[in-house]
Amino acid sequence: MLTSRALCVPAADAVSLPAAASHAVDFEKEVRPIFEAKCVKCHGEEKQKGGFRVDLKRSVLTGGDNYAPNVLPGKSADSPLIRFVAGLDADMKMPSKGDPLTSEQIGILRAWIDQGAAWPETGGVVEKKHWSFQPLKRPEVPRIEGVAGNPIDLFILAKLAEKGLAPSPEADPRTLCRRLYFDVTGLPPTPEELEAFLAESSRDPQSAIRNLVDQLLASPRYGERWARHWLDVVRFAESDGFETNQPRPNAWPYRDYVIRAFNEDKPFDQFIREQLAGDAFGVDQATGFLVGGPNDRVKSPDPVLTAQQRADELHDIVGTTASAFLGLTVNCARCHNHKFDPIPQTDYYAIKACFAGVQHGERPMKTPDSEKRRLKAEALRPRLAELETALEQFTPLASTAPDAPRRLGLNFRRNSDRFAPVLAKKLRFTIEKTTGAEPCIDELEVWSAAPQPRNVALASAGTKLASSGDYPGDAKHQLAHLVDGKYGNDWSWISNTAGRGWVEIEFAHPENIERIVWGRDRESKYKDRLAIGYKVEISGEDGAWSMVAGSADRAAFNPDAQAGADWDSPALNAAQRAEAAKLDQERRAIVQELAVSMAEQTVYAGRFEKAPPTYRLSRGEPMQPREIIAPGGLSEFGGAWRLAPDAPEQERRLALAKWIASPENPLTARVIVNRLWHYHFGTGLVETPSDLGINGGRPSHPELLDWLASEFLARGWRIKELQRLILLSSTYRQASTLNPEAMRVDAGARLLWRFPPRRLEAEGLRDSILAASGGLDLRAGGPGFDLFETNTNYVKVYATKTRFSGDDFRRMVYQNKPRVELDTLFGAFDCPDAGQIAPRRTSSTTPLQALNLLNSEFLIDQAGAFAQRLQRDAGPDPASQVKRAFSLAFGRGPVPEETEAATRLIATHGLPVFCRALYNANEFLTVF
């Protein structure tokens, strides 16, 4: 339902309007043809005052932001639509191009409106006509006489024939080999790899191509190349953006996940499900997709600003999900119904509701050895408990005397207070001071005296609890956790008062107790909220309280102290000290092993909380909530499903992923195969890879696109399967040679009469420079390297490095990618800054690029390294050095004229200058 306020539109002067037709109007025969002929052609052009589209039923009947509705059933003279088509509003010409409607056509529209504006459910023009909204159907492969083979080629040849064009001949083997290496792996072939391919190609060209394609698709370098494309699409970066732009040191596992997914040829439907709900599949790092965008970590007490920040966070997730997987601009429906695509505002908020519980931040990440380490820790804990119990006998008794000897200082993990056995009905632990914030106790154990010591505080023993007050609204920190027998922060109690609080345990019956054991976090993950001023009191049957222990006789608190035994106490004899030292040595070793086993890798992949209600926001304003919207999909695209408004958080994301990754979804397969085509040929079959909606481009080969999408599904959503088909096609293997006649018909080679050459992108350029110099480090995975100087400023400063070490020579996909910051060298080569999604990169030519490649410190250093390599590989002879350099840089040998010019340059200016010249050559920078 449109909620925007309709502007007051003066009623049309009925005398100035053509008269309404007097007969009963047939919508299908008379009204629809007017909309189709006059409106569909104008898509995307109604951008004047109050602009709206008349090619959708809802647009006609409900209108836009300024005119709502456009049609008033029964009142044609008062309907804004009639004013516009009659030319009565100077600011709104409709249609915006072409001839205006005739008087007869306006009369038909008036009569239709006066007769109730009935519009059959199947009467939406765009829903019926727009190609990408239609169910996917597998088209027939064209038949071309005398031509058989790869279906891709048959579709391409049929379209070329329509334009009177012919394909180019096949590229020579050397060019084709380099093209495949750069395209599939992002790296040039080594001279040895190139020569091996040429030798095989001379014997059996077809077999050589097939083998090379298989080899490259199986290379670990493949995933590094194709992950970079996906990371562009999903705006992934490793810093927050905004004014502080602080780094996210644990965001890199998502990048490694994407690389691994491509290398393993993970089915794309599973790839979708994992990125939206990887926590449900044991792939925690995959949900880095959700929070890969910007996040303003500087929060505000202003509720309006806070609400706006949260709305923007979710808007980023909604928009990226829709553009990456569906190729739709769903984010345009945040404030109103989408102006062009059939996406009502309520659908935007239905998808937003699916992500309402997603928060930016880190969480523990399961790793392949997580279960093994957990089991090892479980096996170690019983022995540790035995040792700590045995060591208790060597610790001195607590004392309340003012001049008592000092016991061990407190630590965060485990502390013990031992006292003379006493019969107690209740025990109270009172906290008077902490290291900061509200005090937290992991587990409070109360042990009975010999001969059979046991923890009598456990809830299972029938104890009752009381406290001064409990931390509100957090299931992890409940009073019941104090005696539940579970260790760790997730099962602890926190007071509701900063710096103090008390807890009281009432035993089921009087118990003879002699010590308590407690700590802040028995798993040693948290070092905060420790009670450093406290007292322990007991009461018997008479109800009188007496103090048995406290912090007064403890040594001064040291935050770095480790849990241990006071076996150096003067109260112990030599034999006791020796026994205690032996037990403590074993205890420390087990504690160290436990620390390793329990260490958790955290990942910036979002935190998931109970989802609050999602409201439709009037005009997108966070402070103007309207009705509650349930989680769901896009109603016009098979996503009319809705969950309960209070559905569990994970269930929401799983349901959304299931719908997006369904073979029945008309968009998903089309979008990904178009992306693959885009990266292989430089332009997609649809030139707007993340917008297949009405405002997006039209497919150059619509039947081929649908055939590829159908084939993709038939092959199990396998990306490598489809890429193999593309790479082995004659279309892909064409030469890139110019043809003046074809250029006049199709200058951009959209019809693929040749292979479109293109310049290396920033990452491929840097990697190729390092490969030629011999400095490329092919270590895979893990934390990345930095192209910026290190600093820890609150507002992060990004100053490009000018000195580099070995760690900086990894492939550029492993760079710590900051948001909206580009290094001064490769940032000039159209490298996306992750400020927003980048489904296609621009390709500019600027003086700064040439200056960087000639004069930057990096290029000068790499030219020097390249020269040293040539001296090692080819010796001191300049002609041999030139031959080796051409082989490494261009994949070919020099012609005599090139050898002569190069040796003259070396003699005059030196070998490093010659290497700089090669790095700047068009042949080095371009994939042909």
mmCIF file of C-alpha atoms in Angstrom, residues 39 41-55 64-67 84 89-97 329 332 336-341 691 693-696:
data_model
loop_
_atom_site.group_PDB
_atom_site.id
_atom_site.type_symbol
_atom_site.label_atom_id
_atom_site.label_comp_id
_atom_site.label_asym_id
_atom_site.label_seq_id
_atom_site.Cartn_x
_atom_site.Cartn_y
_atom_site.Cartn_z
ATOM 1 C CA CYS A 39 4.900 3.337 -22.491
ATOM 2 C CA LYS A 41 9.429 2.012 -25.082
ATOM 3 C CA CYS A 42 9.911 4.851 -22.614
ATOM 4 C CA HIS A 43 11.187 2.752 -19.705
ATOM 5 C CA GLY A 44 13.431 4.655 -17.400
ATOM 6 C CA GLU A 45 12.717 8.059 -18.942
ATOM 7 C CA GLU A 46 9.842 9.363 -16.811
ATOM 8 C CA LYS A 47 12.138 11.295 -14.479
ATOM 9 C CA GLN A 48 10.412 14.670 -14.522
ATOM 10 C CA LYS A 49 8.221 16.051 -11.778
ATOM 11 C CA GLY A 50 6.472 13.236 -9.949
ATOM 12 C CA GLY A 51 7.927 10.768 -12.430
ATOM 13 C CA PHE A 52 6.287 7.360 -12.502
ATOM 14 C CA ARG A 53 6.002 4.466 -14.906
ATOM 15 C CA VAL A 54 2.800 3.374 -16.623
ATOM 16 C CA ASP A 55 4.111 -0.025 -17.664
ATOM 17 C CA GLY A 64 4.566 7.620 -7.624
ATOM 18 C CA ASP A 65 5.772 9.793 -4.756
ATOM 19 C CA ASN A 66 4.091 12.986 -5.906
ATOM 20 C CA TYR A 67 0.911 11.681 -7.512
ATOM 21 C CA PHE A 84 -0.337 14.028 -18.359
ATOM 22 C CA ASP A 89 0.819 19.566 -17.147
ATOM 23 C CA ALA A 90 3.814 21.371 -18.640
ATOM 24 C CA ASP A 91 6.229 19.554 -16.309
ATOM 25 C CA MET A 92 5.036 16.052 -17.129
ATOM 26 C CA LYS A 93 5.033 15.073 -20.763
ATOM 27 C CA MET A 94 3.791 11.544 -21.349
ATOM 28 C CA PRO A 95 5.055 9.699 -23.239
ATOM 29 C CA SER A 96 8.325 11.574 -22.897
ATOM 30 C CA LYS A 97 9.413 10.669 -26.447
ATOM 31 C CA THR A 329 18.339 -2.876 -7.218
ATOM 32 C CA CYS A 332 15.764 1.463 -4.401
ATOM 33 C CA HIS A 336 8.894 3.879 -1.670
ATOM 34 C CA ASN A 337 7.829 1.281 -4.173
ATOM 35 C CA HIS A 338 10.544 0.676 -6.768
ATOM 36 C CA LYS A 339 10.053 3.140 -9.608
ATOM 37 C CA PHE A 340 10.837 0.620 -12.347
ATOM 38 C CA ASP A 341 10.979 -2.981 -11.149
ATOM 39 C CA ASP A 691 21.162 -4.992 -12.647
ATOM 40 C CA GLY A 693 15.987 -5.237 -14.026
ATOM 41 C CA ILE A 694 14.126 -2.842 -16.276
ATOM 42 C CA ASN A 695 16.740 -0.103 -15.923
ATOM 43 C CA GLY A 696 19.558 -2.518 -16.705
#
